[in-house]
Amino acid sequence: MARQSTHEDEKAAAALHEDALADVLRRLPPRSLAAARSVCKAWRAAVDGRALLLLHPVRGVFVNYVDHDRPHLFARPSPPSAVPGIDDLLDFIPKEYRRWWSVLDHCNGLLLCDMEWPSRFIVCNPATRQWALVPQRAGAKQGDHEGAYLVFDPAVSPHYEVVLIPVVPEKPPPPDRRKVDEERRALLREQEKDAEFCLDWFFSLPDGAVTANNDNVEETHQAHQIQQLPSVEEPDDDPCRLMEWPPVPWTLQVFSSRTGQWEEKAFVREDEPAGIVQDMRLDPPSKSLFHGPRQWYAVYLQGALYVHCRGSFVARISFTDDKYRVIKAPANIEYAKLYVGRLENRVCFGITHECQLRVWTLNESYGKMEWVMKCQDDLMHCAKHVGENSREMHGAWIVKEEDTVPKESSEWDSDNDDIFEVNDKVDAEFYVNQFDILGFHQYKEVVFLVGHFGVVAYHLDTSKVQYLGNARPECYYLSHSNGVYESFVYDRRSC
């Protein structure tokens, strides 16, 4: 018995030592933590066992609003004493770059913002208040890329990259018929110079075609002769329609903060293409005139950028071996908002359509790429409850604005805060509020949903629902077109 007690004491002492070590290590910034992980097996076990390189507090959600000149952070308010402080309003960016702007992407604590679309970007860190202006790309013009994305891993390098995804080649506009007719008439006049006089065209006219208007007769004559001419050479109206997409190699424009320059980077395809260009065009372009998103979502994870692309596929672009792979999307419903993100340490794909939530995670075991259904649930009752009771519901999260005064701690208890019960009875005549995905919690199985600015956190494993608050800024003018364009879950991490 004494021997067993001694053994248990040794285990307890070891666990206490590991807890103390983990408590010290978690205070290190990511790069130092990654270096500490390689010191010895005990330190590696402490880092990996408690996922210290992954666990960073979710600070809130950056939201771009339809027809609004700036993004806002929707979050639980931070007290003035919070360390490190977060500049919710991004006021550290000079005002000349904040006339009409939005967030394009988020990656491991950094934001990519567009200031003068499509050629002026800013990369910033709201935690450290550092920012950098990305130099303009030579020859950049509107519509020459489908989306701009950020690649950054502070555990590997302090440098980041901005990646532009090329557009699917569009069908060329039809030739100018007036120009073609003018060329054919010019050819006609050249032939008439040596032609003998002939009235065959006159006697071939149908009854009633001859009028007193000589101009009409002349036009009829010219039209008849033009029809007899050989057609003028015209270029191929769609030379790209049968081209494989994405092509091989797939050349992307990439900006590196290490070199401070834009460069072309070629990626070799693994496996099959998504299809041909004319098939890709059947999928509507990502940029919506109304409730977006204006570019598809992406996530960077373990050295690869996963980008949702036009044509209903996700491109896995590896920056470790300069290869890419096409992964067919698990769903593609027209007019539905699709979201590609990170759920814990996995790539996930989410969709809401008519209050039906579906979430898949990507299984990459043994080189295979397949989507596994994680959750499928009917959220109609939840959407109805939020729609009916949003005025009476009070969540702890707010939209930070100039005159907002923090009232309480920024720490969110995702297991207990603001839980509400949903009535299962649905009135068919009541207008059901539609839910859209705001984003995924990177470290918990939680999806953030918004319905007419009312935001909830939905737990995929327990179906528990938490009301977070109203995400509408007070400075946002009232209009029938109000809504959310894009949204990005922001995790606080020091780089």
XYZ file of C-alpha atoms in Angstrom:
495
model
C 0.000 0.000 0.000
C 2.863 2.362 0.835
C 4.477 1.597 -2.508
C 1.228 2.461 -4.358
C 0.891 5.704 -2.383
C 4.467 6.650 -3.274
C 3.773 5.958 -6.938
C 0.645 8.140 -6.877
C 2.579 10.897 -5.141
C 5.224 10.752 -7.850
C 2.533 11.008 -10.534
C 0.925 13.960 -8.762
C 4.292 15.689 -8.411
C 5.020 15.128 -12.110
C 1.618 16.518 -13.103
C 2.161 19.527 -10.863
C 5.557 20.088 -12.473
C 4.016 19.848 -15.956
C 1.282 22.321 -15.011
C 3.846 24.793 -13.667
C 6.009 24.370 -16.778
C 3.023 24.859 -19.086
C 1.997 27.969 -17.147
C 5.452 29.462 -17.751
C 5.648 28.418 -21.409
C 2.209 29.791 -22.319
C 3.462 33.281 -21.473
C 6.002 33.146 -24.318
C 5.266 34.667 -27.752
C 4.672 32.105 -30.552
C 8.191 32.160 -32.029
C 9.838 31.720 -28.625
C 7.329 29.001 -27.738
C 8.142 27.144 -30.962
C 11.853 27.345 -30.101
C 11.215 26.137 -26.545
C 9.335 23.136 -27.927
C 12.579 21.787 -29.438
C 14.593 21.989 -26.179
C 13.640 18.573 -24.789
C 10.912 15.927 -24.773
C 9.330 17.253 -21.570
C 8.958 20.751 -22.993
C 7.628 19.390 -26.285
C 5.066 17.308 -24.385
C 3.971 20.353 -22.369
C 3.522 22.462 -25.517
C 1.792 19.795 -27.604
C -0.254 18.253 -24.799
C -1.888 21.563 -23.955
C -1.886 22.878 -27.552
C -0.094 26.019 -26.400
C 0.801 27.011 -29.949
C -2.888 26.930 -30.852
C -4.674 28.370 -27.854
C -5.089 32.110 -28.233
C -8.190 33.964 -27.021
C -10.803 34.760 -29.660
C -11.075 38.519 -29.340
C -14.125 39.040 -31.532
C -15.276 39.257 -35.148
C -14.265 41.954 -37.628
C -17.289 42.741 -39.800
C -17.591 44.557 -43.148
C -21.046 46.093 -43.618
C -22.894 46.666 -46.883
C -22.438 50.228 -48.135
C -20.540 51.339 -45.019
C -17.177 53.077 -45.134
C -15.312 51.045 -42.510
C -15.224 47.696 -40.688
C -16.019 47.273 -36.983
C -14.985 44.751 -34.339
C -17.897 42.954 -32.692
C -16.630 41.680 -29.350
C -16.962 41.582 -25.625
C -15.643 44.983 -24.476
C -12.107 45.238 -23.136
C -11.403 47.128 -19.909
C -8.824 49.937 -20.178
C -6.356 47.838 -18.169
C -6.418 44.934 -20.640
C -2.909 43.769 -21.645
C -2.080 43.548 -24.435
C -4.503 46.216 -25.578
C -6.441 45.806 -28.816
C -7.145 48.814 -30.999
C -10.717 47.835 -31.905
C -11.093 50.829 -34.230
C -7.694 50.456 -35.940
C -7.061 54.144 -35.271
C -3.313 53.600 -35.529
C -3.677 53.457 -39.342
C -3.340 56.997 -40.818
C -6.654 58.607 -41.724
C -5.689 59.129 -45.377
C -5.879 55.345 -45.813
C -9.227 54.987 -44.026
C -11.609 56.870 -46.303
C -13.523 53.827 -47.552
C -11.947 50.532 -46.609
C -12.587 46.998 -45.400
C -10.918 43.840 -44.111
C -10.054 41.322 -46.820
C -8.538 38.512 -44.784
C -7.256 37.501 -41.346
C -4.405 35.112 -40.572
C -2.998 34.363 -37.120
C -3.504 37.831 -35.655
C -2.738 39.890 -38.775
C -5.350 41.669 -40.900
C -5.168 42.338 -44.635
C -7.131 45.496 -45.491
C -7.926 47.104 -48.834
C -7.618 50.884 -49.011
C -7.739 51.639 -52.724
C -9.039 48.521 -54.434
C -7.542 46.712 -56.217
C -3.931 47.785 -55.916
C -3.460 49.215 -52.396
C -3.305 46.940 -49.369
C -2.324 47.380 -45.734
C -1.265 44.603 -43.366
C -1.715 45.415 -39.677
C -1.660 43.910 -36.186
C -4.370 45.381 -33.898
C -2.600 43.945 -30.815
C 0.793 45.564 -31.422
C -0.543 48.512 -33.495
C 2.011 47.810 -36.194
C 1.076 48.327 -39.820
C 2.728 48.243 -43.239
C 1.648 49.564 -46.614
C 1.983 46.937 -49.353
C 3.574 48.571 -52.443
C 1.438 48.888 -55.534
C 1.854 46.136 -58.076
C 3.031 47.219 -61.523
C 0.232 47.087 -64.076
C -2.478 46.327 -61.506
C -6.015 47.044 -62.663
C -9.502 46.380 -61.380
C -10.735 42.857 -61.918
C -7.359 41.227 -62.581
C -7.595 38.935 -59.553
C -10.367 37.031 -57.820
C -9.208 37.622 -54.253
C -6.313 38.708 -52.035
C -5.259 36.523 -49.090
C -2.772 36.563 -46.243
C -0.200 33.854 -45.422
C 1.410 34.152 -41.981
C 2.629 31.795 -39.274
C 4.395 33.570 -36.369
C 5.669 30.243 -35.020
C 7.717 29.784 -38.206
C 8.673 33.277 -39.358
C 7.931 36.939 -38.608
C 7.360 37.540 -42.320
C 4.060 37.334 -44.208
C 2.940 37.027 -47.814
C -0.013 38.466 -49.732
C -1.351 36.104 -52.409
C -3.567 37.057 -55.362
C -5.768 34.367 -56.936
C -6.163 34.861 -60.728
C -9.601 35.326 -62.255
C -11.203 32.733 -64.497
C -10.798 34.048 -68.084
C -14.076 35.598 -69.161
C -15.603 35.179 -72.596
C -14.457 38.047 -74.856
C -17.146 40.552 -75.847
C -18.749 39.947 -79.267
C -17.105 41.730 -82.204
C -18.333 45.196 -83.146
C -20.822 44.424 -85.951
C -20.679 47.983 -87.208
C -16.916 47.697 -87.712
C -17.301 44.341 -89.469
C -19.959 45.783 -91.816
C -17.744 48.776 -92.607
C -14.893 46.445 -93.528
C -17.194 44.437 -95.772
C -18.524 47.604 -97.455
C -14.948 48.743 -98.085
C -14.277 45.400 -99.755
C -17.472 45.837 -101.795
C -16.379 49.248 -103.075
C -13.039 47.824 -104.182
C -14.804 45.073 -106.141
C -17.275 47.489 -107.745
C -14.493 49.465 -109.410
C -13.831 46.670 -111.922
C -17.325 45.161 -112.013
C -19.645 45.395 -115.072
C -23.001 47.140 -114.725
C -25.749 44.642 -113.936
C -29.393 44.921 -112.820
C -29.908 41.317 -111.808
C -30.211 42.400 -108.174
C -33.020 44.850 -109.147
C -35.210 42.249 -110.884
C -34.650 39.788 -108.026
C -36.308 42.115 -105.493
C -39.710 41.009 -104.127
C -42.870 42.885 -105.113
C -43.265 46.172 -103.253
C -39.571 46.391 -102.333
C -38.959 49.309 -104.748
C -40.018 52.650 -103.341
C -39.737 56.247 -104.396
C -36.948 56.708 -101.837
C -33.693 56.317 -103.709
C -31.794 56.003 -100.423
C -33.773 52.899 -99.539
C -33.101 51.404 -102.956
C -29.394 52.088 -102.585
C -29.352 50.555 -99.066
C -31.179 47.488 -100.392
C -28.638 47.233 -103.183
C -25.713 47.420 -100.772
C -27.262 44.928 -98.378
C -27.827 42.495 -101.259
C -24.253 42.802 -102.437
C -22.844 42.501 -98.907
C -24.677 39.198 -98.522
C -22.869 37.920 -101.626
C -19.421 38.836 -100.264
C -17.196 36.342 -98.492
C -17.122 36.953 -94.744
C -14.321 39.076 -93.350
C -11.834 37.177 -91.164
C -12.920 37.327 -87.500
C -10.877 36.165 -84.493
C -11.880 33.156 -82.386
C -14.666 34.481 -80.149
C -13.574 32.407 -77.098
C -10.048 30.965 -77.289
C -9.942 30.044 -73.554
C -13.190 28.115 -73.255
C -11.642 24.623 -73.461
C -8.580 25.424 -71.355
C -8.068 23.419 -68.153
C -8.684 25.341 -64.944
C -6.705 25.872 -62.864
C -3.896 25.672 -65.442
C -0.496 24.007 -65.121
C 1.537 25.709 -63.901
C -0.762 28.043 -61.974
C 1.083 31.342 -61.716
C 0.114 33.547 -58.757
C 1.175 37.076 -57.850
C 2.787 36.967 -54.389
C 4.098 39.823 -52.235
C 6.696 38.926 -49.598
C 7.428 41.141 -46.610
C 10.882 39.544 -46.537
C 11.869 40.999 -49.938
C 9.376 43.873 -50.061
C 8.499 42.992 -53.666
C 5.804 41.384 -55.767
C 6.857 38.247 -57.622
C 5.286 35.631 -59.858
C 5.221 32.207 -58.242
C 4.341 29.061 -60.195
C 2.586 26.099 -58.548
C 2.426 22.616 -60.064
C -0.862 20.761 -59.908
C -1.296 17.396 -58.234
C -4.072 15.165 -59.520
C -6.891 16.427 -61.773
C -8.106 19.965 -62.642
C -11.447 21.293 -61.480
C -12.645 21.311 -65.101
C -12.399 23.560 -68.118
C -12.924 27.307 -68.258
C -16.428 27.175 -69.747
C -17.507 24.953 -66.806
C -16.027 27.376 -64.263
C -18.079 30.211 -65.772
C -21.309 28.417 -64.874
C -20.598 29.265 -61.229
C -21.540 32.912 -60.490
C -18.624 35.248 -59.700
C -17.859 35.710 -56.011
C -18.275 39.479 -55.951
C -21.907 40.152 -55.092
C -23.586 43.519 -55.518
C -25.605 43.040 -52.347
C -24.857 40.761 -49.400
C -21.505 39.304 -50.474
C -19.063 37.999 -49.761
C -17.252 40.005 -52.411
C -14.408 37.492 -52.404
C -14.500 33.891 -51.186
C -13.027 32.873 -47.865
C -9.718 31.120 -47.227
C -7.722 29.666 -44.337
C -3.980 29.135 -43.881
C -3.027 26.029 -41.951
C 0.228 24.078 -41.608
C 1.985 25.603 -44.597
C -0.945 25.488 -47.019
C -3.516 28.058 -48.116
C -7.015 26.645 -48.673
C -9.001 28.984 -50.936
C -12.619 28.610 -51.983
C -12.597 29.365 -55.722
C -15.096 30.047 -58.460
C -16.104 26.729 -59.934
C -17.183 25.088 -56.663
C -13.792 23.841 -55.529
C -11.240 24.525 -52.819
C -7.628 24.954 -53.932
C -5.024 23.644 -51.488
C -1.920 25.704 -52.288
C 1.187 24.405 -50.522
C 3.962 26.919 -49.860
C 6.337 24.174 -48.676
C 6.684 22.376 -52.027
C 5.032 24.835 -54.502
C 2.243 22.437 -55.434
C -1.533 22.742 -55.429
C -4.452 20.369 -55.409
C -8.110 20.761 -56.368
C -10.655 19.634 -53.760
C -14.282 19.565 -54.871
C -16.512 21.556 -52.492
C -19.007 19.452 -50.514
C -21.876 21.809 -51.436
C -22.552 24.792 -53.650
C -26.004 26.313 -53.371
C -26.586 29.441 -55.433
C -27.213 32.596 -53.371
C -26.228 30.820 -50.134
C -23.290 32.158 -48.130
C -20.496 29.611 -47.949
C -17.673 29.839 -45.426
C -14.260 28.162 -45.424
C -12.479 28.430 -42.080
C -10.654 26.593 -39.333
C -12.381 24.505 -36.693
C -9.879 23.580 -33.996
C -6.925 22.331 -36.101
C -8.877 21.330 -39.194
C -10.091 23.006 -42.351
C -13.880 23.265 -42.329
C -16.577 24.170 -44.846
C -19.898 25.606 -43.680
C -23.135 26.603 -45.339
C -26.518 27.905 -44.186
C -29.500 27.715 -46.498
C -33.099 28.306 -45.394
C -31.957 27.968 -41.755
C -30.322 24.601 -42.411
C -26.754 24.527 -41.052
C -24.255 22.062 -42.484
C -20.593 21.840 -41.550
C -17.901 19.539 -42.939
C -14.271 19.036 -41.900
C -11.519 18.060 -44.330
C -9.910 14.652 -43.771
C -6.399 14.563 -45.234
C -5.312 11.189 -43.865
C -3.044 9.068 -46.070
C -2.964 11.688 -48.814
C -6.723 11.555 -49.405
C -8.861 14.670 -49.490
C -12.430 14.065 -48.412
C -15.080 16.088 -46.595
C -16.595 14.501 -43.497
C -19.965 15.719 -42.233
C -19.494 17.291 -38.819
C -22.917 18.786 -38.183
C -26.312 19.052 -39.844
C -29.029 20.860 -37.956
C -32.259 22.768 -38.488
C -31.884 26.226 -36.917
C -35.346 27.521 -37.765
C -36.465 27.523 -34.114
C -33.330 29.369 -33.067
C -33.639 31.933 -35.868
C -37.299 32.504 -34.994
C -36.481 32.975 -31.317
C -33.768 35.553 -32.049
C -35.995 37.334 -34.534
C -38.919 37.571 -32.105
C -36.954 38.460 -28.974
C -33.904 40.383 -30.178
C -35.130 43.643 -28.608
C -35.493 42.023 -25.195
C -32.279 39.950 -25.406
C -29.126 41.542 -24.027
C -25.787 40.030 -24.937
C -22.420 41.054 -23.514
C -20.793 41.623 -26.927
C -20.954 45.033 -28.604
C -19.697 46.918 -31.636
C -16.915 49.241 -30.517
C -17.420 52.842 -31.646
C -15.810 56.176 -30.815
C -17.856 56.903 -27.679
C -18.116 53.324 -26.364
C -17.053 52.960 -22.723
C -15.924 49.432 -21.698
C -17.977 48.095 -18.817
C -16.683 44.624 -18.079
C -13.982 42.022 -18.662
C -13.196 40.869 -22.174
C -13.010 37.209 -21.190
C -15.893 35.208 -22.682
C -17.080 32.072 -20.928
C -18.052 29.994 -23.941
C -19.531 27.282 -21.711
C -21.855 29.357 -19.529
C -22.403 32.934 -20.777
C -25.812 33.935 -22.141
C -27.301 30.481 -22.737
C -30.936 30.551 -23.873
C -33.620 27.951 -24.452
C -35.525 27.783 -27.729
C -39.233 27.162 -28.067
C -39.862 24.273 -30.475
C -43.165 25.682 -31.707
C -42.830 27.607 -34.961
C -45.535 29.898 -36.308
C -45.527 29.305 -40.051
C -46.872 32.801 -40.684
C -44.075 34.451 -38.723
C -41.170 35.773 -40.768
C -38.236 33.505 -39.971
C -34.936 35.287 -39.582
C -32.237 33.844 -41.866
C -28.909 32.872 -40.308
C -25.558 33.392 -42.031
C -22.170 32.187 -40.841
C -19.946 34.895 -39.325
C -17.069 32.497 -38.752
C -15.747 29.557 -36.752
C -14.050 29.478 -33.367
C -10.524 28.329 -34.144
C -10.069 26.382 -30.885
C -13.566 25.177 -29.980
C -16.330 23.461 -31.925
C -18.359 26.664 -32.148
C -19.792 28.491 -35.150
C -20.835 32.154 -34.963
C -24.137 32.931 -36.724
C -25.874 36.232 -37.498
C -29.510 36.911 -38.271
C -30.459 40.537 -38.919
C -27.467 41.636 -36.775
C -28.386 39.370 -33.837
C -25.370 37.104 -33.240
C -25.329 33.688 -31.553
C -22.622 31.133 -30.804
C -23.789 27.641 -31.743
C -21.966 24.642 -30.213
C -21.673 21.898 -32.818
C -21.137 19.103 -30.315
C -23.980 19.925 -27.880
C -26.365 22.139 -29.947
C -26.145 24.680 -27.113
C -26.887 28.282 -28.188
C -25.521 31.477 -26.664
C -26.790 34.939 -27.545
C -23.808 37.295 -27.892
C -25.421 40.610 -28.804
C -26.391 42.946 -31.634
C -23.680 43.538 -34.237
C -25.200 46.652 -35.810
C -23.091 49.843 -35.389
C -25.034 52.895 -34.222
C -23.368 54.945 -36.978
C -24.706 52.583 -39.671
C -27.511 54.349 -41.528
C -30.887 52.602 -41.822
C -31.712 51.135 -45.224
C -33.374 48.050 -46.697
C -29.958 47.069 -48.106
C -28.274 46.883 -44.670
C -26.369 43.688 -44.048
C -23.023 41.973 -43.632
C -20.569 41.608 -46.504
C -17.675 39.642 -44.951
C -16.627 38.684 -41.416
C -13.449 37.339 -39.829
C -13.012 35.797 -36.382
C -10.038 37.542 -34.800
C -7.732 35.804 -32.337
C -5.471 37.892 -30.136
C -1.862 36.897 -30.472
C 1.422 38.773 -30.102
C 3.855 38.359 -32.984
